[in-house]
XYZ file of C-alpha atoms in Angstrom:
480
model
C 50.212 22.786 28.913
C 48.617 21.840 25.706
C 47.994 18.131 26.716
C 46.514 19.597 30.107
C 44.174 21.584 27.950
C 43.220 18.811 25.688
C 42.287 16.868 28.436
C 39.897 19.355 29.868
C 38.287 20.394 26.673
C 37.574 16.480 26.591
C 36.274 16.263 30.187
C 34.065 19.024 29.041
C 32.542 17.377 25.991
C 31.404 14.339 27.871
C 30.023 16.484 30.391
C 27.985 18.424 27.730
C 27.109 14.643 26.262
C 25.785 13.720 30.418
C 23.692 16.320 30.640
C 22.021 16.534 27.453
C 21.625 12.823 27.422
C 19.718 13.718 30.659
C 17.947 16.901 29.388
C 16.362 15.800 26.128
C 14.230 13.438 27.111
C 12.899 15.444 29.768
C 12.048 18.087 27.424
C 11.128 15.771 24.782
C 8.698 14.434 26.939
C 7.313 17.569 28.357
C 6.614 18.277 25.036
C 4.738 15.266 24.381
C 2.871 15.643 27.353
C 1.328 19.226 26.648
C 0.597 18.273 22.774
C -0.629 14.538 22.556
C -4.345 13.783 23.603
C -4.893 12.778 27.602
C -6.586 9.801 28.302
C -9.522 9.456 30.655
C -9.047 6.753 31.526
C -7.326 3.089 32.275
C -8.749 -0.145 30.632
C -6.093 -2.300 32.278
C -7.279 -0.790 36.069
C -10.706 -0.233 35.003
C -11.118 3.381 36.352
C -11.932 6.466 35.542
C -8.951 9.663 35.506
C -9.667 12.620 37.468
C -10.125 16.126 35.359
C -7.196 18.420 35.445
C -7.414 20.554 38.520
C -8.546 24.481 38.666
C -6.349 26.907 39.672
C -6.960 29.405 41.558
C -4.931 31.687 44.072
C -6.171 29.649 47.078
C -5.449 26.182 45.657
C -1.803 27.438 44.774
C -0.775 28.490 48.218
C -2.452 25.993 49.936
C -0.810 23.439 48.193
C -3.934 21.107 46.926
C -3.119 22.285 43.018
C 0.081 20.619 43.315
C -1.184 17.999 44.878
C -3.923 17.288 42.495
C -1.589 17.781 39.254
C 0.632 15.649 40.608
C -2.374 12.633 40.676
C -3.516 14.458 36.867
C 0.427 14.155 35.226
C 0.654 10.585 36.556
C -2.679 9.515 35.236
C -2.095 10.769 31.766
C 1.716 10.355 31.588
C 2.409 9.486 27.882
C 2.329 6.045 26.635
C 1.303 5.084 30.448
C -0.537 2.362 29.259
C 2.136 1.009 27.338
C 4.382 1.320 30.239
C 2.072 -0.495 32.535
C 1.758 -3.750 30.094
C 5.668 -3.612 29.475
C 5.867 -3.855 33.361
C 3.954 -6.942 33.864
C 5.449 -8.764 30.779
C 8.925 -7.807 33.183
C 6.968 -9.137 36.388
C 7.626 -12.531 34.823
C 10.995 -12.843 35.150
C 11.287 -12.319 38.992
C 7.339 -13.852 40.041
C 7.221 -17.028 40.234
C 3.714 -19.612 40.599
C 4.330 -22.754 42.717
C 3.343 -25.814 40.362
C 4.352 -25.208 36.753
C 3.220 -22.710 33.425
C -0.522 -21.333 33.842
C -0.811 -20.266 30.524
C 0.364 -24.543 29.412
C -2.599 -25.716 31.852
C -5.369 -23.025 32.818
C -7.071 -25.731 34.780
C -3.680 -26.245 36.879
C -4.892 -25.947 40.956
C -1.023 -25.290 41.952
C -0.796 -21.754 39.963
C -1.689 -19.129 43.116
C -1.512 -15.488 43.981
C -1.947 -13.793 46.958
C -2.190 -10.112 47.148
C -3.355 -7.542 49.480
C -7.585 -7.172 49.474
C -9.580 -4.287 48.473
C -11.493 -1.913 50.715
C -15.352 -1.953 50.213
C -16.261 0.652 52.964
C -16.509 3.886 50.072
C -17.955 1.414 47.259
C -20.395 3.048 45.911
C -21.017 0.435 42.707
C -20.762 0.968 39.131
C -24.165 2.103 37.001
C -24.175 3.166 33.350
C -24.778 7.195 32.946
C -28.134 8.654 32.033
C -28.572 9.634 28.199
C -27.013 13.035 26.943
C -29.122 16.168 28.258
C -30.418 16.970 24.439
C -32.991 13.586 25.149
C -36.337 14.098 26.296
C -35.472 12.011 29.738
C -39.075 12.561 31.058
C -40.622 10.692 27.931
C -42.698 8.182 27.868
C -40.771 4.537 29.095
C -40.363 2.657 26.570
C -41.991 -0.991 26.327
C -39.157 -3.617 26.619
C -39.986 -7.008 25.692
C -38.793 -10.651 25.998
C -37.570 -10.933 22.582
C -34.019 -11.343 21.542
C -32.624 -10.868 17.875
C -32.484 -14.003 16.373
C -28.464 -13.648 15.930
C -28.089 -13.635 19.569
C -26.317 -17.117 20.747
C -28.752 -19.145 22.547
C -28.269 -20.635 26.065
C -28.882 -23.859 27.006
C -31.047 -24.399 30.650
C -28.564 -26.187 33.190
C -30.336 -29.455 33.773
C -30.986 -30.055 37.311
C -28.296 -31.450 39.507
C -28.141 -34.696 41.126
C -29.005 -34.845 45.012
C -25.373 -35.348 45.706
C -23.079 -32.365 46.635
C -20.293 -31.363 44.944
C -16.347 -32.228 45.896
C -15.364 -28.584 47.967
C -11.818 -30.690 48.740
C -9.263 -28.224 47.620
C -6.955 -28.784 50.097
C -4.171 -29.451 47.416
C -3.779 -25.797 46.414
C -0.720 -24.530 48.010
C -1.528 -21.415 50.090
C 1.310 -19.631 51.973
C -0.997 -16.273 53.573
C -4.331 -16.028 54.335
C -5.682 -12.155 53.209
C -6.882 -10.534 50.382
C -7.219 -11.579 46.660
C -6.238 -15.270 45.932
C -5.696 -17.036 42.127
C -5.991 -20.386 42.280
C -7.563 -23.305 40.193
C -8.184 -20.759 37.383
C -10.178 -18.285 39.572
C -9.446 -15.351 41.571
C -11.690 -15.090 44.520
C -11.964 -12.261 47.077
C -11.372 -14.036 50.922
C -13.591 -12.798 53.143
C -13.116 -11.789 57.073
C -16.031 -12.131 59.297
C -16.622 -9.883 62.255
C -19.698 -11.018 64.477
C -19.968 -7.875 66.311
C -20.676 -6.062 63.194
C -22.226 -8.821 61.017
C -24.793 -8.462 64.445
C -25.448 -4.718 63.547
C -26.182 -6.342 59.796
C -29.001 -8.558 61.646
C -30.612 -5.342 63.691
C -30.898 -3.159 60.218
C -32.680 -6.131 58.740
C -35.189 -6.610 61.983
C -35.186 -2.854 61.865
C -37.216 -2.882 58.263
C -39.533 -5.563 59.632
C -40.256 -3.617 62.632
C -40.701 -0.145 60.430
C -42.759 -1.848 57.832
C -45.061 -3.742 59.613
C -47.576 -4.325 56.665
C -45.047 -5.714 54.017
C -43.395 -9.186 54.038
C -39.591 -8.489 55.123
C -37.061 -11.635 53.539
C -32.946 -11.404 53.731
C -30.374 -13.505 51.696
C -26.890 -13.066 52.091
C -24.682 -15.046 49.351
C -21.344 -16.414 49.715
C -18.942 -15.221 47.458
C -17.115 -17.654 45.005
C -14.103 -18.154 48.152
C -16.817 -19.434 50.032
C -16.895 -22.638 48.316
C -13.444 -22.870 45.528
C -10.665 -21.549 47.811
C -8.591 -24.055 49.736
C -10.198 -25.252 53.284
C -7.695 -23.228 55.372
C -9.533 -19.819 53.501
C -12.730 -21.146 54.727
C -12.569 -21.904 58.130
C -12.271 -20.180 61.636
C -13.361 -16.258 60.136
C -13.053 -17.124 57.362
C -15.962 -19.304 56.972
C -18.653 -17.748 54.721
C -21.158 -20.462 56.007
C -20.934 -19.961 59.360
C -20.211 -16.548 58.889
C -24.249 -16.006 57.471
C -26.087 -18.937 59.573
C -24.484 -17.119 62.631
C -26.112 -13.467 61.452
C -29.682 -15.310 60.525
C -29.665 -16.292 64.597
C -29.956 -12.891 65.153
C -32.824 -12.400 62.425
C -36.245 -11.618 64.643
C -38.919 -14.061 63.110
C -40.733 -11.258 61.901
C -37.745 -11.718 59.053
C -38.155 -14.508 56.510
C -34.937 -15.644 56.245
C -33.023 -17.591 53.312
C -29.517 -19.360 53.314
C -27.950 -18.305 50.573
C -25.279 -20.776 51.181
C -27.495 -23.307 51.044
C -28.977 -22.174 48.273
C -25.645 -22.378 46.354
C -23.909 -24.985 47.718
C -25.605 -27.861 45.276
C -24.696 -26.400 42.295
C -21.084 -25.517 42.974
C -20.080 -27.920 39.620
C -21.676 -25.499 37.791
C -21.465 -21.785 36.611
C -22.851 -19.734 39.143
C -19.531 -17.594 39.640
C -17.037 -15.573 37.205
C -13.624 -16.298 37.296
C -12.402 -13.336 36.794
C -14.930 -10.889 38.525
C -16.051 -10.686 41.985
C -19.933 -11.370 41.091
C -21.543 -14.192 40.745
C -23.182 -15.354 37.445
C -26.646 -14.909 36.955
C -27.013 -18.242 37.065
C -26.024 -18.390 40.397
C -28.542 -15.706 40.727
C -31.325 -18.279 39.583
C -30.887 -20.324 42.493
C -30.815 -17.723 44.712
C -34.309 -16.873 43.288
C -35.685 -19.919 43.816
C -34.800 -20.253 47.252
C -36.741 -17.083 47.587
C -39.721 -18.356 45.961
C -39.854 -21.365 47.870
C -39.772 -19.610 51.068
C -41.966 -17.506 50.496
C -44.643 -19.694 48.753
C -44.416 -18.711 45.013
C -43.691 -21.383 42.384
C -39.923 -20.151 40.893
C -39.961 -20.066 36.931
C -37.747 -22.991 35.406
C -34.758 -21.905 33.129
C -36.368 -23.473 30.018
C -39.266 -21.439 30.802
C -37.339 -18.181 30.329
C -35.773 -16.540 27.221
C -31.918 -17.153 27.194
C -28.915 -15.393 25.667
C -25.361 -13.979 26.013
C -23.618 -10.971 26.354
C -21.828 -10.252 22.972
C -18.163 -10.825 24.204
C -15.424 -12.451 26.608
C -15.685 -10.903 30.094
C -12.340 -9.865 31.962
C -13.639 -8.288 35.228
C -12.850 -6.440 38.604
C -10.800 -9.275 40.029
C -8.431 -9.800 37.055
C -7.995 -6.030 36.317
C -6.932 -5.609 40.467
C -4.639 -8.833 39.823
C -2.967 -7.833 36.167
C 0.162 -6.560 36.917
C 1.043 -9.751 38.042
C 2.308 -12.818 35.830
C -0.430 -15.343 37.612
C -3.374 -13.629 36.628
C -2.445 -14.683 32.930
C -4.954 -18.111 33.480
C -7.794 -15.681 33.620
C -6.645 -13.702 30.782
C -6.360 -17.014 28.920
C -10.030 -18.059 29.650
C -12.161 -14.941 29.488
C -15.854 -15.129 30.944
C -18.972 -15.140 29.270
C -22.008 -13.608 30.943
C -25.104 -15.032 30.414
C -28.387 -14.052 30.889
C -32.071 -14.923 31.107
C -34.703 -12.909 30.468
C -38.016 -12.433 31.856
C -41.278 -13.499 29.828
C -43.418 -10.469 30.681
C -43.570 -7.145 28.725
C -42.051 -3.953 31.261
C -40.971 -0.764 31.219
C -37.786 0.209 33.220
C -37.392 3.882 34.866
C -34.482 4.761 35.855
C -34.536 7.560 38.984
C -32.130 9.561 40.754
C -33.693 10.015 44.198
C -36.467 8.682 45.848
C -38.969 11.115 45.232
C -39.042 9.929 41.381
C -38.903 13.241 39.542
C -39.672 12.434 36.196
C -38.025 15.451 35.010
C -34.629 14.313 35.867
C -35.577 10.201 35.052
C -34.655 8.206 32.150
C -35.138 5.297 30.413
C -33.549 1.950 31.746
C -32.819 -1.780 30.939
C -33.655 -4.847 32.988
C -30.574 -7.014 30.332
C -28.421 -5.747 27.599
C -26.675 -8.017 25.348
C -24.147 -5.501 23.720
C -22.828 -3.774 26.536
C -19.466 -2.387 25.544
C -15.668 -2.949 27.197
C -14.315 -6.415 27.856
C -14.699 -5.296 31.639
C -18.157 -3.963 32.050
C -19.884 -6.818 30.922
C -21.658 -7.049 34.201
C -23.831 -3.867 33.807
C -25.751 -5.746 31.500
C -28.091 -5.993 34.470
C -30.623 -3.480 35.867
C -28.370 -0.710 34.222
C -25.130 -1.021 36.636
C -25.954 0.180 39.833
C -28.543 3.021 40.157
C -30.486 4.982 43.258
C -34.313 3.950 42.189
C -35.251 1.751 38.988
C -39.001 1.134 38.870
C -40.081 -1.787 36.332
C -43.515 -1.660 35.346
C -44.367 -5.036 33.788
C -47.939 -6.581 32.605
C -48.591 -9.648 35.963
C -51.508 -7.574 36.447
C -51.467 -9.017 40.349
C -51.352 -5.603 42.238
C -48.295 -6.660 43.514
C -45.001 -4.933 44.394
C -41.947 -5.629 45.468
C -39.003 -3.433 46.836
C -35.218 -4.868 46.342
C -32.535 -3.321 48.584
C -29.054 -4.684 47.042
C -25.926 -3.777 46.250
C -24.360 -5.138 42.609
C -25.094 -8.516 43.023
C -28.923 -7.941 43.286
C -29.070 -6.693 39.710
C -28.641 -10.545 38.353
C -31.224 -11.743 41.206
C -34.116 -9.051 40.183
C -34.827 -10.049 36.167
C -36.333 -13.148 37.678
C -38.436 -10.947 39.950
C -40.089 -9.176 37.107
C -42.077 -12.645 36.284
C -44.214 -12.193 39.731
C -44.932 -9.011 40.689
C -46.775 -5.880 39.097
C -44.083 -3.590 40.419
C -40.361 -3.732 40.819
C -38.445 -1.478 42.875
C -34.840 -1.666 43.486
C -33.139 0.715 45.554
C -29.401 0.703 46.009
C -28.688 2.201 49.976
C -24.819 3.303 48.792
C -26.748 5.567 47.087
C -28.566 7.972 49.062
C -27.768 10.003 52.956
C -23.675 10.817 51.989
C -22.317 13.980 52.007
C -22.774 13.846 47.875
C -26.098 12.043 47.150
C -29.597 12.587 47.841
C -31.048 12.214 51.086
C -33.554 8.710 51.046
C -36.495 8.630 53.326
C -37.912 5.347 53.114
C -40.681 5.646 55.748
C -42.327 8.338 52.776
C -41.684 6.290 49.999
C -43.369 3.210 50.961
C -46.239 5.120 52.343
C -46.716 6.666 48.657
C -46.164 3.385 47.016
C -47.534 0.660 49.064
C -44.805 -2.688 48.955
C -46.081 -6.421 49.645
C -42.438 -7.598 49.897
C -39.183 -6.286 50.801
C -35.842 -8.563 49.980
C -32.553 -7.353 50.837
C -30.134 -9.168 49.564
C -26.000 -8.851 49.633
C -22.652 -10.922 49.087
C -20.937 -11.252 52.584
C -18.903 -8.241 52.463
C -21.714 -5.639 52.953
C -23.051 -7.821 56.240
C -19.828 -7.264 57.730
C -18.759 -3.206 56.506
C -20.009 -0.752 59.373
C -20.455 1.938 56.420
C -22.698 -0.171 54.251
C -25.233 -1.156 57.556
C -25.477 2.637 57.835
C -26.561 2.982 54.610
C -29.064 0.993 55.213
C -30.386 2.172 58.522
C -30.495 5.756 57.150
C -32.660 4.734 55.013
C -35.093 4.069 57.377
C -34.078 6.180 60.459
């Protein structure tokens, strides 16, 4: 009897050991959780945290507080962070990169990653927030000028290439899958998927402006990405294929539509820095090309790079593509050789407004920038053109030709415009994600043009927008 009862009274005790073993750190952590400070964010997945959710009677019982506290706890779950980097330093041990170390040769073209792709159709782009409400936003714009501090690092012009293309053979990368995000030859690139039905509808919202607007000059780029030219051949070919993706939209361009090859634009210079590694734009030196193929169609001589005032954006540059790609062990040779962004500046005085529909309250505008060198976060450094993405910025500058010019882009038309601001009396750049959706401001077109005469009109996108149904309604609304 007493050795029955000993045994019990020591099943009992490790029982008692189990469960608080199990207990205490859930209610050591649910502690922690309601006292320590909730972040609002993620550096590592560059995004912003939702607020906690409202309760209310009818969000109880119909389930969407749980539901949105669920999303909240997760977010802000303590020492998340710490968790996530803890996580990818385990992803090492069972990921493994075809060809060797990245982090013992950055530059090796066997280290590759293929993951699943992102979905552009509800991009809406990224745009730096208006200053606090105690400003006077409806103030006079303030005069920006050319002139850089002199401890800003100077950039030297890119001489001009040689006639001779580039090598594009990367036919040595070893590629298993062909979708999504790819790392290879120290770059992640985005693959793109062409669609001609849709990349058609693209064409018709382009001939649609020259139609409408009969008395301005209509002109249309469309850029490759950087997997248009540095992923391995069997990415860019069949549907792939980024050039023959845009020359076959531009057949569908009426010739009321002066149109530009972006491709072709590019395609010289591909030995030199006209695309981040780590982000999915393009560099705005990249841009600069871009521009001058615009010039020269349209008749204008194109400023050379000496000609302009250059600089760099204080810091290394880790962007969209690398944050998407951290978790995993391969996207260390981007993390090992951060971008810079560079920049050019334009050699005429402006002011840059900064407006939130189309009807350009001033009561609700603020004050802008066309480049910022000391734009903060090691992945934003890309806002450091035309303010992020915005619905209306209007730069003012001193040409003095009676000239203006309307931009319609999506991100990568903020590095393209600075050069703009060297030939025309009047900027305009109007982003379609932002107007005609159930949460933005409705954007008549037709009005605004009629109110402020335009001698030119350049749309201009990467290849993703020319082929996403939501983003061609954008830009018919506009105008419809």
């Amino acid at each position: 009897m007493g050795k029955h009862s000993y045994t019990g009274r020591s099943r009992n005790g490790w029982f008692y050991v189990v469960i608080a073993a199990f207990i205490i750190p859930l209610v050591v952590f649910g502690i922690w959780s309601l006292v320590d400070r909730d972040p609002t964010g993620s550096d590592s997945e560059k995004r912003e945290f939702q607020s906690p959710p409202p309760l209310s009677a009818k969000t109880w019982f119909d389930g969407t507080w749980q539901k949105a506290f669920d999303t909240y706890y997760a977010d802000t779950f303590p020492q998340r962070e710490s968790l996530l980097a803890k996580n990818r330093e385990l992803n090492r041990l069972y990921y493994f990169a075809p060809g060797g170390s990245s982090e013992d040769d950055p530059n090796n073209n066997d280290v590759i990653l293929v993951i699943p792709g992102i979905d552009h159709s509800g991009d809406t782009g990224e745009g730096i927030t208006p200053p606090p409400s105690d400003e006077p936003t409806s103030a006079a714009p303030s005069v920006e000028t050319s002139v850089e501090p002199s401890t800003e690092p100077s950039v030297e012009p890119t001489p001009t290439p040689t006639p001779d293309l580039p090598d594009l053979d990367n036919n040595e990368l070893d590629v298993k899958t062909s979708q999504g995000i790819i790392i290879a030859g120290g770059r992640a690139m985005e693959i793109y998927s062409n669609s001609p039905s849709v990349t058609e509808k693209y064409a018709a919202a382009v001939n649609l402006y020259a139609d409408t607007f009969t008395n301005s000059r209509v002109i249309n780029i469309v850029v490759p990405n950087a997997g248009g030219f540095y992923a391995p051949e069997e990415y860019r070919t069949g549907n792939l294929d980024q050039q023959a993706a845009i020359a076959d939209m531009q057949e569908h361009l009426n010739d009321n539509v002066v149109a530009v090859n972006g491709y072709d634009a590019l395609r010289p210079h591909t030995d030199e820095y006209i695309y981040f590694r780590s982000d999915h734009h393009w560099t705005q030196l990249g841009a600069y090309y871009a521009y001058r193929a615009v010039m020269d169609a349209i008749g204008e001589t194109p400023y050379e790079l000496d000609e302009l005032e250059a600089g760099e954006v204080d810091g290394d540059f880790l962007g969209t593509l690398y944050n998407w790609s951290a978790s995993y062990p391969q996207s260390s040779v981007i993390k090992q050789n951060p971008d810079k962004v560079q920049f050019w500046r334009p050699i005429r005085e402006f002011t840059t407004r900064v407006y939130t529909d189309l009807k350009m309250n001033e009561a609700t505008a603020w004050n802008g920038y066309v480049i910022s060198s000391t734009v903060k976060g090691i992945a934003n450094k890309y806002m450091a053109f035309m303010s992020g993405d915005q619905p209306l910025i209007k730069v003012s500058t001193d040409v003095g030709n009676g000239k203006s010019v309307l931009v319609l882009k999506e991100s990568y038309g903020n590095a393209f415009v600075p050069y703009l601001i060297n030939h025309y009396e009047n900027v305009y750049v109007v982003d379609p994600r932002k107007f005609n959706g159930s949460d933005t401001p409705s954007g008549d077109l037709v009005s605004f043009i009629e109110a402020n005469p335009i001698d030119d009109i350049i749309i201009i996108d990467n290849p993703f927008p020319m082929a996403n149904t939501t983003y061609i309604k954008q830009l018919r609304d506009l105008v419809e």
